Amino acid sequence: MKKVVVVDDDDSMRALMSMLLKDSYSVEMAADGAEGLELVRRVHPDLVVLDLLMPRMHGFEVCRRIKADADLAGTKILISSSKSYQHDVHTAVEETGADDYIVKHFELDEFQRRVAALLGEN
């Protein structure tokens, strides 16, 4: 089973994403950027769903560190952020090497399709 790490400081958003993914993937969650990076280094997931604005470490930095780590560089990253930060999301994808982004509050089936596409399960 493919592994997904969800990193988001919003409890309800983490719970929603986990609920949407848990039947198809092994899902682990983190509540801030530093905890998320530590979790990613420990479990080596296939995909990280990553919020941008979080305490302790911004999602931009988490993404940069994952992509700069030779052991993790192949990890797919789906940035999720609110519409008001859509410009920042484009920048994150371009500058950090994230693989895709989705704007909150997304359609549930669109989120699942994006995850499946990134994991090569179209």
Coordinates of N, CA and C in Angstrom, one line a residue:
M1 N 0.9 -1.2 0.0 CA 0.0 0.0 0.0 C 0.9 1.2 0.0
K2 N 0.6 2.2 -0.9 CA 1.4 3.4 -0.9 C 1.1 4.3 0.3
K3 N 2.2 5.0 0.7 CA 2.1 5.8 1.9 C 2.0 7.3 1.5
V4 N 1.1 8.0 2.3 CA 0.8 9.4 2.1 C 1.0 10.1 3.5
V5 N 1.7 11.2 3.5 CA 1.8 12.0 4.7 C 1.0 13.3 4.5
V6 N 0.1 13.6 5.4 CA -0.6 14.9 5.3 C -0.1 15.8 6.4
V7 N 0.4 17.0 5.9 CA 0.9 18.0 6.8 C 0.1 19.2 6.7
D8 N -0.7 19.5 7.8 CA -1.6 20.7 7.8 C -1.8 21.0 9.3
D9 N -1.8 22.3 9.6 CA -2.0 22.7 11.0 C -3.5 22.8 11.3
D10 N -4.4 22.7 10.4 CA -5.8 22.7 10.6 C -6.3 21.3 10.9
D11 N -6.8 21.1 12.1 CA -7.2 19.7 12.5 C -8.3 19.2 11.6
S12 N -9.3 20.0 11.3 CA -10.4 19.5 10.5 C -9.9 19.2 9.1
M13 N -9.0 19.9 8.5 CA -8.5 19.7 7.2 C -7.7 18.4 7.1
R14 N -6.9 18.2 8.2 CA -6.1 16.9 8.3 C -7.1 15.7 8.3
A15 N -8.1 15.9 9.2 CA -9.0 14.8 9.3 C -9.8 14.5 8.0
L16 N -10.2 15.5 7.3 CA -10.9 15.4 6.0 C -10.0 14.6 5.0
M17 N -8.8 15.1 4.9 CA -7.9 14.5 3.9 C -7.6 13.0 4.2
S18 N -7.4 12.8 5.5 CA -7.1 11.4 5.9 C -8.3 10.5 5.6
M19 N -9.5 11.0 5.9 CA -10.7 10.3 5.7 C -10.9 9.9 4.2
L20 N -10.5 10.9 3.3 CA -10.6 10.7 1.9 C -9.6 9.7 1.3
L21 N -8.5 9.5 2.0 CA -7.4 8.7 1.5 C -7.2 7.4 2.2
K22 N -7.7 7.2 3.4 CA -7.3 6.1 4.2 C -7.8 4.7 3.7
D23 N -8.8 4.7 2.8 CA -9.2 3.4 2.3 C -8.3 2.9 1.2
S24 N -7.5 3.8 0.6 CA -6.7 3.4 -0.6 C -5.2 3.5 -0.2
Y25 N -4.8 4.2 0.8 CA -3.4 4.5 1.1 C -3.2 4.4 2.6
S26 N -1.9 4.1 3.0 CA -1.5 4.2 4.4 C -1.3 5.7 4.6
V27 N -2.0 6.3 5.6 CA -2.0 7.7 5.8 C -1.4 8.0 7.2
E28 N -0.4 9.0 7.3 CA 0.0 9.5 8.5 C -0.1 11.0 8.5
M29 N -0.2 11.6 9.7 CA -0.4 13.1 9.7 C 0.5 13.8 10.6
A30 N 0.7 15.1 10.3 CA 1.5 15.9 11.1 C 0.8 17.3 11.2
A31 N 1.0 18.0 12.3 CA 0.3 19.2 12.6 C 1.1 20.5 12.3
D32 N 2.4 20.4 12.0 CA 3.1 21.5 11.6 C 4.3 21.1 10.7
G33 N 5.0 22.1 10.2 CA 6.0 21.8 9.2 C 7.2 21.0 9.8
A34 N 7.7 21.4 11.0 CA 8.8 20.6 11.6 C 8.5 19.2 11.8
E35 N 7.3 19.0 12.4 CA 6.8 17.6 12.7 C 6.6 16.9 11.4
G36 N 6.1 17.5 10.4 CA 5.9 16.9 9.1 C 7.2 16.5 8.4
L37 N 8.2 17.3 8.5 CA 9.5 17.0 7.9 C 10.1 15.8 8.6
E38 N 10.0 15.8 9.9 CA 10.5 14.6 10.7 C 9.8 13.3 10.3
L39 N 8.5 13.4 10.2 CA 7.7 12.3 9.8 C 8.0 11.8 8.4
V40 N 8.2 12.7 7.5 CA 8.6 12.3 6.1 C 9.9 11.6 6.1
R41 N 10.9 12.1 6.9 CA 12.2 11.5 6.9 C 12.1 10.1 7.6
R42 N 11.2 9.9 8.4 CA 11.0 8.6 9.1 C 10.3 7.5 8.3
V43 N 9.2 7.9 7.6 CA 8.4 6.9 6.9 C 8.7 6.9 5.4
H44 N 9.4 7.8 4.8 CA 9.6 7.8 3.3 C 8.4 7.6 2.5
P45 N 7.4 8.5 2.6 CA 6.1 8.3 1.9 C 6.3 8.4 0.4
D46 N 5.3 8.0 -0.3 CA 5.2 8.2 -1.8 C 4.7 9.6 -2.1
L47 N 3.9 10.1 -1.2 CA 3.3 11.5 -1.5 C 3.2 12.2 -0.2
V48 N 3.5 13.5 -0.2 CA 3.2 14.4 0.9 C 2.2 15.5 0.4
V49 N 1.1 15.6 1.2 CA 0.1 16.7 1.0 C 0.5 17.7 2.0
L50 N 0.9 18.9 1.5 CA 1.6 19.9 2.3 C 0.9 21.3 2.3
D51 N 0.5 21.7 3.4 CA 0.0 23.1 3.6 C 1.1 24.0 3.5
L52 N 0.9 25.3 3.1 CA 2.0 26.3 3.1 C 2.2 27.0 4.4
L53 N 1.1 27.6 4.9 CA 1.2 28.4 6.1 C 1.0 27.6 7.4
M54 N 2.1 27.3 8.1 CA 2.1 26.4 9.3 C 3.1 27.0 10.3
P55 N 2.8 26.6 11.5 CA 3.8 27.0 12.6 C 5.1 26.1 12.5
R56 N 6.1 26.6 13.1 CA 7.4 26.0 13.3 C 8.2 25.8 12.0
M57 N 7.6 25.6 10.9 CA 8.3 25.6 9.6 C 7.3 25.7 8.5
H58 N 7.5 26.7 7.7 CA 6.6 27.0 6.5 C 6.7 25.9 5.5
G59 N 5.6 25.6 4.8 CA 5.5 24.6 3.8 C 6.5 24.7 2.7
F60 N 6.9 26.0 2.4 CA 7.9 26.2 1.3 C 9.2 25.5 1.8
E61 N 9.6 25.7 3.0 CA 10.9 25.2 3.5 C 10.8 23.7 3.6
V62 N 9.7 23.1 4.1 CA 9.5 21.7 4.1 C 9.7 21.1 2.7
C63 N 9.1 21.7 1.7 CA 9.2 21.2 0.4 C 10.6 21.3 -0.1
R64 N 11.3 22.4 0.1 CA 12.7 22.6 -0.3 C 13.6 21.5 0.3
R65 N 13.4 21.2 1.6 CA 14.2 20.2 2.3 C 14.0 18.8 1.8
I66 N 12.7 18.5 1.5 CA 12.4 17.2 1.0 C 13.1 17.0 -0.4
K67 N 12.9 18.0 -1.3 CA 13.5 17.9 -2.6 C 15.0 17.9 -2.6
A68 N 15.6 18.5 -1.6 CA 17.1 18.6 -1.6 C 17.7 17.4 -0.9
D69 N 16.9 16.5 -0.3 CA 17.4 15.3 0.3 C 17.5 14.2 -0.7
A70 N 18.6 13.6 -0.9 CA 18.8 12.6 -2.0 C 17.9 11.4 -1.7
D71 N 17.6 11.1 -0.5 CA 16.8 9.9 -0.1 C 15.3 10.2 -0.3
L72 N 14.9 11.5 -0.4 CA 13.5 11.9 -0.4 C 13.2 12.6 -1.7
A73 N 14.1 13.0 -2.5 CA 13.9 13.8 -3.7 C 12.8 13.3 -4.6
G74 N 12.6 12.0 -4.7 CA 11.6 11.4 -5.6 C 10.2 11.5 -5.0
T75 N 10.1 11.9 -3.8 CA 8.8 12.0 -3.1 C 7.9 13.0 -3.8
K76 N 6.7 12.6 -4.2 CA 5.8 13.5 -4.8 C 5.2 14.5 -3.7
I77 N 5.0 15.8 -4.1 CA 4.5 16.7 -3.2 C 3.3 17.5 -3.8
L78 N 2.2 17.4 -3.1 CA 1.0 18.1 -3.5 C 0.8 19.3 -2.5
I79 N 1.0 20.5 -2.9 CA 0.7 21.7 -2.1 C -0.8 21.9 -2.0
S80 N -1.2 22.2 -0.8 CA -2.6 22.6 -0.6 C -2.6 23.9 0.2
S81 N -3.3 24.9 -0.4 CA -3.3 26.2 0.3 C -4.6 26.9 -0.1
S82 N -4.9 27.9 0.7 CA -6.2 28.6 0.5 C -6.1 29.5 -0.8
K83 N -7.2 29.9 -1.3 CA -7.3 30.6 -2.5 C -6.5 32.0 -2.4
S84 N -6.6 32.6 -1.2 CA -5.9 33.9 -1.1 C -4.4 33.8 -1.2
Y85 N -3.8 32.6 -1.2 CA -2.4 32.4 -1.4 C -2.1 31.7 -2.7
Q86 N -3.0 31.8 -3.7 CA -2.8 31.1 -4.9 C -1.5 31.5 -5.6
H87 N -1.2 32.8 -5.6 CA 0.0 33.2 -6.2 C 1.2 32.6 -5.5
D88 N 1.2 32.5 -4.2 CA 2.3 31.9 -3.5 C 2.4 30.4 -3.8
V89 N 1.3 29.8 -4.1 CA 1.3 28.3 -4.5 C 2.0 28.1 -5.8
H90 N 1.7 29.0 -6.8 CA 2.4 28.9 -8.1 C 3.9 29.1 -7.8
T91 N 4.3 30.0 -7.0 CA 5.7 30.2 -6.7 C 6.3 29.0 -6.0
A92 N 5.6 28.4 -5.1 CA 6.1 27.2 -4.4 C 6.3 26.1 -5.4
V93 N 5.4 25.9 -6.3 CA 5.6 24.8 -7.3 C 6.8 25.1 -8.1
E94 N 7.0 26.3 -8.6 CA 8.1 26.6 -9.5 C 9.4 26.6 -8.7
E95 N 9.5 27.2 -7.5 CA 10.7 27.4 -6.9 C 11.2 26.2 -6.0
T96 N 10.3 25.4 -5.6 CA 10.6 24.3 -4.6 C 10.6 22.9 -5.3
G97 N 10.0 22.8 -6.4 CA 9.9 21.5 -7.1 C 8.7 20.7 -6.7
A98 N 7.7 21.3 -6.1 CA 6.5 20.6 -5.8 C 5.9 20.1 -7.1
D99 N 5.2 19.0 -7.0 CA 4.7 18.3 -8.2 C 3.3 18.8 -8.7
D100 N 2.5 19.4 -7.7 CA 1.2 19.8 -8.1 C 0.7 20.7 -6.9
Y101 N -0.4 21.3 -7.1 CA -1.1 22.1 -6.1 C -2.6 22.0 -6.2
I102 N -3.3 22.2 -5.1 CA -4.7 22.2 -5.1 C -5.1 23.3 -4.2
V103 N -6.1 24.1 -4.6 CA -6.6 25.3 -3.8 C -7.7 24.8 -2.9
K104 N -7.6 25.1 -1.6 CA -8.7 24.9 -0.6 C -9.7 25.9 -0.8
H105 N -10.9 25.6 -0.7 CA -11.6 24.4 -0.4 C -11.9 23.7 -1.7
F106 N -11.3 22.6 -1.9 CA -11.4 21.8 -3.1 C -12.6 20.9 -3.1
E107 N -12.9 20.5 -4.3 CA -13.9 19.4 -4.5 C -13.3 18.1 -4.0
L108 N -14.0 17.3 -3.3 CA -13.4 16.1 -2.7 C -12.9 15.1 -3.8
D109 N -13.7 14.9 -4.8 CA -13.3 14.0 -5.9 C -12.1 14.6 -6.6
E110 N -12.0 15.9 -6.8 CA -10.8 16.5 -7.4 C -9.5 16.2 -6.6
F111 N -9.6 16.3 -5.3 CA -8.5 16.0 -4.4 C -8.1 14.5 -4.6
Q112 N -9.0 13.6 -4.6 CA -8.7 12.2 -4.8 C -8.1 11.9 -6.1
R113 N -8.6 12.6 -7.2 CA -8.0 12.4 -8.5 C -6.6 12.9 -8.6
R114 N -6.3 14.1 -8.0 CA -4.9 14.6 -8.0 C -4.0 13.7 -7.3
V115 N -4.4 13.2 -6.2 CA -3.5 12.2 -5.4 C -3.3 11.0 -6.3
A116 N -4.3 10.4 -6.8 CA -4.2 9.2 -7.7 C -3.2 9.5 -8.8
A117 N -3.4 10.6 -9.5 CA -2.5 10.9 -10.6 C -1.1 11.1 -10.2
L118 N -0.8 11.7 -9.1 CA 0.6 11.8 -8.7 C 1.2 10.5 -8.3
L119 N 0.3 9.6 -7.8 CA 0.8 8.2 -7.5 C 0.8 7.3 -8.6
G120 N 0.5 7.8 -9.8 CA 0.5 6.9 -11.0 C -0.7 5.9 -11.1
E121 N -1.8 6.3 -10.5 CA -3.0 5.4 -10.4 C -4.2 6.0 -11.2
N122 N -4.0 6.5 -12.3 CA -5.1 7.1 -13.1 C -6.0 6.0 -13.6

